[in-house]
């Protein structure tokens, strides 16, 4: 009875504080939003902790800042740029299927209004021909498909595909190839790569480019900070033993984080060069149109140069890719010859 009587006012005080915070900052009323902002705050605090400890204990760095201010200014610029890129990436939409579907349907409706007379003369049988960029030819569909989006998406899959196979059971919309429903965001994402917990958002077609820049800048910052820690520990400056203990502990954890981020950057470089996603690489056998693809064949690859160009230039444009035909897969599975190497077939 005593515990119940004591916990009651505590719960009331907690609810009052949460209610006040929700009124001041409405977005914090959502537990998931609070958790996401908590992770963001933790990441910022970690960055400031590792950098702040250096400037507190390293007197040589402070002296170097006085003599060579450009060095410290460059280091702090990398720190601010990394944090800015982190928040920009976290706030950028990964590219949702629902948004792309809305754009396609609205564009089709606007086109029908401007060319109503021409369409009425050419669609007397209630069918429509859709052409998709790639090696596929336009197919004629009957009136069983309800929206232009459905007609366009189904033309990206091999002939004989069923609408039900590619319809999301949560969003009830037809997913284009390489899209996936994210249960954390509760939305279907175009060219889904993974859901990043630290960013609090999915990595997809529209923000994968920004995500790469973030981990690239994070690598520069981590390597630079590791060098500063090692330089401090190797210096002959007299100091207390507990300061060295703190610096060694921070250096050990920072070194592990640096290795992980560096490997992450290499992994995403490999994905970009081969035009793959993390989900496609890890769960290849669960994706129906990738089950029959040979192990060393990258079905969506257009060559290294084209893959890099598309990754750098087509983000944010809802660029959707068709499933390659069987002939294309057989051609890509063909062993390399001397002429292929001279012609830069891999590029």
PDB file of C-alpha atoms in Angstrom, residues 1-209:
ATOM      1  CA  UNK A   1       0.000   0.000   0.000  1.00  0.00           C
ATOM      2  CA  UNK A   2       2.869   2.333   0.755  1.00  0.00           C
ATOM      3  CA  UNK A   3       4.512   1.657  -2.604  1.00  0.00           C
ATOM      4  CA  UNK A   4       1.242   2.232  -4.447  1.00  0.00           C
ATOM      5  CA  UNK A   5       0.666   5.490  -2.606  1.00  0.00           C
ATOM      6  CA  UNK A   6       4.211   6.593  -3.375  1.00  0.00           C
ATOM      7  CA  UNK A   7       4.149   5.612  -7.081  1.00  0.00           C
ATOM      8  CA  UNK A   8       0.859   7.403  -7.721  1.00  0.00           C
ATOM      9  CA  UNK A   9       2.219  10.952  -7.313  1.00  0.00           C
ATOM     10  CA  UNK A  10       5.358   9.981  -9.246  1.00  0.00           C
ATOM     11  CA  UNK A  11       3.281   8.824 -12.215  1.00  0.00           C
ATOM     12  CA  UNK A  12       1.198  11.978 -11.983  1.00  0.00           C
ATOM     13  CA  UNK A  13       4.315  14.148 -11.975  1.00  0.00           C
ATOM     14  CA  UNK A  14       5.754  12.230 -14.926  1.00  0.00           C
ATOM     15  CA  UNK A  15       2.533  12.594 -16.935  1.00  0.00           C
ATOM     16  CA  UNK A  16       2.407  16.306 -16.117  1.00  0.00           C
ATOM     17  CA  UNK A  17       6.000  16.822 -17.315  1.00  0.00           C
ATOM     18  CA  UNK A  18       5.369  14.822 -20.488  1.00  0.00           C
ATOM     19  CA  UNK A  19       2.158  16.762 -21.078  1.00  0.00           C
ATOM     20  CA  UNK A  20       3.962  20.093 -20.708  1.00  0.00           C
ATOM     21  CA  UNK A  21       6.749  18.952 -23.059  1.00  0.00           C
ATOM     22  CA  UNK A  22       4.148  17.786 -25.576  1.00  0.00           C
ATOM     23  CA  UNK A  23       2.481  21.195 -25.522  1.00  0.00           C
ATOM     24  CA  UNK A  24       5.772  23.038 -25.928  1.00  0.00           C
ATOM     25  CA  UNK A  25       7.204  20.567 -28.493  1.00  0.00           C
ATOM     26  CA  UNK A  26       4.256  18.575 -29.980  1.00  0.00           C
ATOM     27  CA  UNK A  27       6.485  16.070 -31.823  1.00  0.00           C
ATOM     28  CA  UNK A  28       7.842  14.745 -28.502  1.00  0.00           C
ATOM     29  CA  UNK A  29       4.413  13.334 -27.626  1.00  0.00           C
ATOM     30  CA  UNK A  30       5.260  10.319 -29.809  1.00  0.00           C
ATOM     31  CA  UNK A  31       7.441   7.734 -27.968  1.00  0.00           C
ATOM     32  CA  UNK A  32       9.202   6.732 -31.209  1.00  0.00           C
ATOM     33  CA  UNK A  33      10.035  10.371 -31.931  1.00  0.00           C
ATOM     34  CA  UNK A  34      11.428  10.816 -28.419  1.00  0.00           C
ATOM     35  CA  UNK A  35      13.568   7.708 -28.875  1.00  0.00           C
ATOM     36  CA  UNK A  36      14.821   8.949 -32.249  1.00  0.00           C
ATOM     37  CA  UNK A  37      15.759  12.359 -30.856  1.00  0.00           C
ATOM     38  CA  UNK A  38      17.398  10.653 -27.873  1.00  0.00           C
ATOM     39  CA  UNK A  39      19.662   8.700 -30.237  1.00  0.00           C
ATOM     40  CA  UNK A  40      20.499  11.876 -32.164  1.00  0.00           C
ATOM     41  CA  UNK A  41      21.350  13.700 -28.942  1.00  0.00           C
ATOM     42  CA  UNK A  42      23.511  10.763 -27.816  1.00  0.00           C
ATOM     43  CA  UNK A  43      25.463  10.798 -31.063  1.00  0.00           C
ATOM     44  CA  UNK A  44      26.088  14.548 -30.827  1.00  0.00           C
ATOM     45  CA  UNK A  45      27.205  14.182 -27.187  1.00  0.00           C
ATOM     46  CA  UNK A  46      29.629  11.388 -28.152  1.00  0.00           C
ATOM     47  CA  UNK A  47      31.213  13.577 -30.816  1.00  0.00           C
ATOM     48  CA  UNK A  48      31.544  16.507 -28.439  1.00  0.00           C
ATOM     49  CA  UNK A  49      32.915  14.233 -25.694  1.00  0.00           C
ATOM     50  CA  UNK A  50      35.775  12.817 -27.760  1.00  0.00           C
ATOM     51  CA  UNK A  51      36.689  16.242 -29.154  1.00  0.00           C
ATOM     52  CA  UNK A  52      36.209  18.099 -25.866  1.00  0.00           C
ATOM     53  CA  UNK A  53      38.478  15.758 -23.896  1.00  0.00           C
ATOM     54  CA  UNK A  54      41.267  16.480 -26.376  1.00  0.00           C
ATOM     55  CA  UNK A  55      41.020  20.228 -25.925  1.00  0.00           C
ATOM     56  CA  UNK A  56      40.789  19.891 -22.132  1.00  0.00           C
ATOM     57  CA  UNK A  57      43.837  17.647 -21.591  1.00  0.00           C
ATOM     58  CA  UNK A  58      46.052  18.185 -24.635  1.00  0.00           C
ATOM     59  CA  UNK A  59      48.023  21.374 -23.949  1.00  0.00           C
ATOM     60  CA  UNK A  60      50.102  20.829 -27.105  1.00  0.00           C
ATOM     61  CA  UNK A  61      46.918  20.970 -29.192  1.00  0.00           C
ATOM     62  CA  UNK A  62      45.912  24.214 -27.511  1.00  0.00           C
ATOM     63  CA  UNK A  63      49.364  25.664 -28.214  1.00  0.00           C
ATOM     64  CA  UNK A  64      49.134  24.455 -31.809  1.00  0.00           C
ATOM     65  CA  UNK A  65      45.760  26.166 -32.100  1.00  0.00           C
ATOM     66  CA  UNK A  66      47.382  29.444 -31.085  1.00  0.00           C
ATOM     67  CA  UNK A  67      50.321  29.042 -33.478  1.00  0.00           C
ATOM     68  CA  UNK A  68      48.457  27.376 -36.358  1.00  0.00           C
ATOM     69  CA  UNK A  69      44.767  28.269 -36.060  1.00  0.00           C
ATOM     70  CA  UNK A  70      44.033  26.940 -39.550  1.00  0.00           C
ATOM     71  CA  UNK A  71      44.736  23.355 -38.368  1.00  0.00           C
ATOM     72  CA  UNK A  72      42.183  23.469 -35.559  1.00  0.00           C
ATOM     73  CA  UNK A  73      39.748  25.395 -37.762  1.00  0.00           C
ATOM     74  CA  UNK A  74      39.945  22.646 -40.396  1.00  0.00           C
ATOM     75  CA  UNK A  75      39.383  19.945 -37.760  1.00  0.00           C
ATOM     76  CA  UNK A  76      36.375  21.748 -36.273  1.00  0.00           C
ATOM     77  CA  UNK A  77      35.007  22.346 -39.777  1.00  0.00           C
ATOM     78  CA  UNK A  78      35.087  18.579 -40.445  1.00  0.00           C
ATOM     79  CA  UNK A  79      33.314  18.012 -37.113  1.00  0.00           C
ATOM     80  CA  UNK A  80      30.540  20.513 -37.903  1.00  0.00           C
ATOM     81  CA  UNK A  81      30.204  19.272 -41.490  1.00  0.00           C
ATOM     82  CA  UNK A  82      29.820  15.675 -40.269  1.00  0.00           C
ATOM     83  CA  UNK A  83      27.124  16.604 -37.746  1.00  0.00           C
ATOM     84  CA  UNK A  84      25.339  18.775 -40.330  1.00  0.00           C
ATOM     85  CA  UNK A  85      25.410  15.931 -42.877  1.00  0.00           C
ATOM     86  CA  UNK A  86      24.062  13.578 -40.218  1.00  0.00           C
ATOM     87  CA  UNK A  87      21.003  15.747 -39.549  1.00  0.00           C
ATOM     88  CA  UNK A  88      20.482  16.438 -43.268  1.00  0.00           C
ATOM     89  CA  UNK A  89      20.514  12.712 -44.024  1.00  0.00           C
ATOM     90  CA  UNK A  90      18.196  11.955 -41.102  1.00  0.00           C
ATOM     91  CA  UNK A  91      15.747  14.601 -42.308  1.00  0.00           C
ATOM     92  CA  UNK A  92      15.757  13.554 -45.983  1.00  0.00           C
ATOM     93  CA  UNK A  93      13.023  11.265 -47.246  1.00  0.00           C
ATOM     94  CA  UNK A  94      14.321   7.893 -48.498  1.00  0.00           C
ATOM     95  CA  UNK A  95      11.786   7.970 -51.339  1.00  0.00           C
ATOM     96  CA  UNK A  96       8.419   6.442 -50.589  1.00  0.00           C
ATOM     97  CA  UNK A  97       6.417   4.358 -53.061  1.00  0.00           C
ATOM     98  CA  UNK A  98       3.248   6.222 -52.106  1.00  0.00           C
ATOM     99  CA  UNK A  99       4.760   9.559 -53.167  1.00  0.00           C
ATOM    100  CA  UNK A 100       5.961   8.135 -56.497  1.00  0.00           C
ATOM    101  CA  UNK A 101       2.533   6.590 -57.121  1.00  0.00           C
ATOM    102  CA  UNK A 102       0.836   9.920 -56.430  1.00  0.00           C
ATOM    103  CA  UNK A 103       3.129  11.701 -58.894  1.00  0.00           C
ATOM    104  CA  UNK A 104       2.486   9.130 -61.642  1.00  0.00           C
ATOM    105  CA  UNK A 105      -1.284   9.166 -61.188  1.00  0.00           C
ATOM    106  CA  UNK A 106      -1.455  12.975 -61.038  1.00  0.00           C
ATOM    107  CA  UNK A 107       0.735  13.294 -64.147  1.00  0.00           C
ATOM    108  CA  UNK A 108      -1.498  10.822 -65.977  1.00  0.00           C
ATOM    109  CA  UNK A 109      -4.619  12.740 -64.927  1.00  0.00           C
ATOM    110  CA  UNK A 110      -3.107  16.015 -66.138  1.00  0.00           C
ATOM    111  CA  UNK A 111      -2.111  14.390 -69.429  1.00  0.00           C
ATOM    112  CA  UNK A 112      -5.624  13.061 -69.925  1.00  0.00           C
ATOM    113  CA  UNK A 113      -7.098  16.515 -69.395  1.00  0.00           C
ATOM    114  CA  UNK A 114      -4.802  18.124 -71.964  1.00  0.00           C
ATOM    115  CA  UNK A 115      -5.260  15.396 -74.600  1.00  0.00           C
ATOM    116  CA  UNK A 116      -8.759  14.114 -73.834  1.00  0.00           C
ATOM    117  CA  UNK A 117      -9.920  14.089 -77.436  1.00  0.00           C
ATOM    118  CA  UNK A 118      -6.875  12.138 -78.642  1.00  0.00           C
ATOM    119  CA  UNK A 119      -7.198   9.501 -75.920  1.00  0.00           C
ATOM    120  CA  UNK A 120     -10.901   9.006 -76.505  1.00  0.00           C
ATOM    121  CA  UNK A 121     -10.159   8.187 -80.147  1.00  0.00           C
ATOM    122  CA  UNK A 122      -7.305   5.759 -79.413  1.00  0.00           C
ATOM    123  CA  UNK A 123      -8.751   3.904 -76.404  1.00  0.00           C
ATOM    124  CA  UNK A 124     -12.077   2.732 -77.658  1.00  0.00           C
ATOM    125  CA  UNK A 125     -11.339  -0.871 -76.594  1.00  0.00           C
ATOM    126  CA  UNK A 126     -10.517   0.118 -72.981  1.00  0.00           C
ATOM    127  CA  UNK A 127      -6.822  -0.836 -73.143  1.00  0.00           C
ATOM    128  CA  UNK A 128      -3.610   1.107 -72.679  1.00  0.00           C
ATOM    129  CA  UNK A 129      -0.004   0.578 -73.816  1.00  0.00           C
ATOM    130  CA  UNK A 130       2.758   1.481 -71.379  1.00  0.00           C
ATOM    131  CA  UNK A 131       6.458   1.749 -72.323  1.00  0.00           C
ATOM    132  CA  UNK A 132       9.144   1.419 -69.677  1.00  0.00           C
ATOM    133  CA  UNK A 133      12.791   2.426 -70.067  1.00  0.00           C
ATOM    134  CA  UNK A 134      14.895  -0.646 -70.696  1.00  0.00           C
ATOM    135  CA  UNK A 135      14.908  -3.603 -73.052  1.00  0.00           C
ATOM    136  CA  UNK A 136      11.247  -4.452 -72.457  1.00  0.00           C
ATOM    137  CA  UNK A 137       8.656  -3.547 -75.067  1.00  0.00           C
ATOM    138  CA  UNK A 138       5.321  -1.996 -74.209  1.00  0.00           C
ATOM    139  CA  UNK A 139       2.572  -4.443 -73.329  1.00  0.00           C
ATOM    140  CA  UNK A 140      -1.149  -4.041 -73.728  1.00  0.00           C
ATOM    141  CA  UNK A 141      -3.239  -4.513 -70.601  1.00  0.00           C
ATOM    142  CA  UNK A 142      -6.934  -4.942 -70.280  1.00  0.00           C
ATOM    143  CA  UNK A 143      -9.115  -2.845 -67.989  1.00  0.00           C
ATOM    144  CA  UNK A 144      -8.420  -5.124 -64.983  1.00  0.00           C
ATOM    145  CA  UNK A 145      -5.710  -2.724 -63.782  1.00  0.00           C
ATOM    146  CA  UNK A 146      -7.202   0.190 -61.904  1.00  0.00           C
ATOM    147  CA  UNK A 147      -4.516   2.915 -62.031  1.00  0.00           C
ATOM    148  CA  UNK A 148      -1.746   4.122 -64.351  1.00  0.00           C
ATOM    149  CA  UNK A 149       0.717   3.320 -61.567  1.00  0.00           C
ATOM    150  CA  UNK A 150      -0.283  -0.346 -61.581  1.00  0.00           C
ATOM    151  CA  UNK A 151       0.024  -0.549 -65.366  1.00  0.00           C
ATOM    152  CA  UNK A 152       3.464   1.055 -65.306  1.00  0.00           C
ATOM    153  CA  UNK A 153       4.815  -1.056 -62.436  1.00  0.00           C
ATOM    154  CA  UNK A 154       3.583  -4.357 -63.870  1.00  0.00           C
ATOM    155  CA  UNK A 155       5.411  -3.577 -67.094  1.00  0.00           C
ATOM    156  CA  UNK A 156       8.669  -3.629 -65.066  1.00  0.00           C
ATOM    157  CA  UNK A 157       8.214  -7.284 -64.081  1.00  0.00           C
ATOM    158  CA  UNK A 158       8.597 -10.385 -66.294  1.00  0.00           C
ATOM    159  CA  UNK A 159       5.547 -11.382 -68.383  1.00  0.00           C
ATOM    160  CA  UNK A 160       3.003 -13.434 -66.492  1.00  0.00           C
ATOM    161  CA  UNK A 161       3.567 -11.694 -63.147  1.00  0.00           C
ATOM    162  CA  UNK A 162       0.545 -11.298 -60.914  1.00  0.00           C
ATOM    163  CA  UNK A 163      -0.523  -8.035 -59.294  1.00  0.00           C
ATOM    164  CA  UNK A 164      -1.132  -9.835 -56.017  1.00  0.00           C
ATOM    165  CA  UNK A 165       2.492 -11.030 -55.899  1.00  0.00           C
ATOM    166  CA  UNK A 166       3.843  -7.476 -55.805  1.00  0.00           C
ATOM    167  CA  UNK A 167       1.076  -5.834 -53.766  1.00  0.00           C
ATOM    168  CA  UNK A 168       2.152  -4.786 -50.274  1.00  0.00           C
ATOM    169  CA  UNK A 169      -0.056  -6.412 -47.651  1.00  0.00           C
ATOM    170  CA  UNK A 170       0.370  -3.385 -45.348  1.00  0.00           C
ATOM    171  CA  UNK A 171       0.078  -0.407 -47.718  1.00  0.00           C
ATOM    172  CA  UNK A 172      -2.115  -2.188 -50.300  1.00  0.00           C
ATOM    173  CA  UNK A 173      -0.151  -0.650 -53.199  1.00  0.00           C
ATOM    174  CA  UNK A 174       1.809  -2.341 -55.972  1.00  0.00           C
ATOM    175  CA  UNK A 175       5.542  -2.203 -55.276  1.00  0.00           C
ATOM    176  CA  UNK A 176       7.987  -1.562 -58.129  1.00  0.00           C
ATOM    177  CA  UNK A 177      11.121  -3.739 -58.321  1.00  0.00           C
ATOM    178  CA  UNK A 178      13.675  -3.159 -55.515  1.00  0.00           C
ATOM    179  CA  UNK A 179      11.053  -1.607 -53.196  1.00  0.00           C
ATOM    180  CA  UNK A 180      10.258  -3.010 -49.746  1.00  0.00           C
ATOM    181  CA  UNK A 181       7.913  -2.232 -46.878  1.00  0.00           C
ATOM    182  CA  UNK A 182       9.765  -0.987 -43.794  1.00  0.00           C
ATOM    183  CA  UNK A 183       8.013  -2.055 -40.597  1.00  0.00           C
ATOM    184  CA  UNK A 184       9.795   0.619 -38.561  1.00  0.00           C
ATOM    185  CA  UNK A 185       8.643   3.483 -40.818  1.00  0.00           C
ATOM    186  CA  UNK A 186       5.411   1.646 -41.795  1.00  0.00           C
ATOM    187  CA  UNK A 187       5.903   2.720 -45.427  1.00  0.00           C
ATOM    188  CA  UNK A 188       7.111   1.155 -48.668  1.00  0.00           C
ATOM    189  CA  UNK A 189      10.533   2.537 -49.669  1.00  0.00           C
ATOM    190  CA  UNK A 190      11.917   2.803 -53.205  1.00  0.00           C
ATOM    191  CA  UNK A 191      15.202   0.909 -53.697  1.00  0.00           C
ATOM    192  CA  UNK A 192      15.200  -0.055 -50.012  1.00  0.00           C
ATOM    193  CA  UNK A 193      18.681  -0.533 -48.567  1.00  0.00           C
ATOM    194  CA  UNK A 194      18.195  -0.778 -44.787  1.00  0.00           C
ATOM    195  CA  UNK A 195      16.633   0.987 -41.830  1.00  0.00           C
ATOM    196  CA  UNK A 196      19.284   2.956 -39.924  1.00  0.00           C
ATOM    197  CA  UNK A 197      18.553   3.083 -36.204  1.00  0.00           C
ATOM    198  CA  UNK A 198      21.031   5.898 -35.533  1.00  0.00           C
ATOM    199  CA  UNK A 199      19.493   8.082 -38.218  1.00  0.00           C
ATOM    200  CA  UNK A 200      15.946   7.111 -37.295  1.00  0.00           C
ATOM    201  CA  UNK A 201      14.971   6.647 -40.945  1.00  0.00           C
ATOM    202  CA  UNK A 202      15.290   4.267 -43.872  1.00  0.00           C
ATOM    203  CA  UNK A 203      18.087   4.439 -46.410  1.00  0.00           C
ATOM    204  CA  UNK A 204      16.588   4.291 -49.861  1.00  0.00           C
ATOM    205  CA  UNK A 205      16.782   5.748 -53.329  1.00  0.00           C
ATOM    206  CA  UNK A 206      16.524   9.423 -52.375  1.00  0.00           C
ATOM    207  CA  UNK A 207      18.925   9.554 -49.411  1.00  0.00           C
ATOM    208  CA  UNK A 208      21.478   6.785 -50.069  1.00  0.00           C
ATOM    209  CA  UNK A 209      23.767   9.382 -51.696  1.00  0.00           C
TER     210      UNK A 209
END
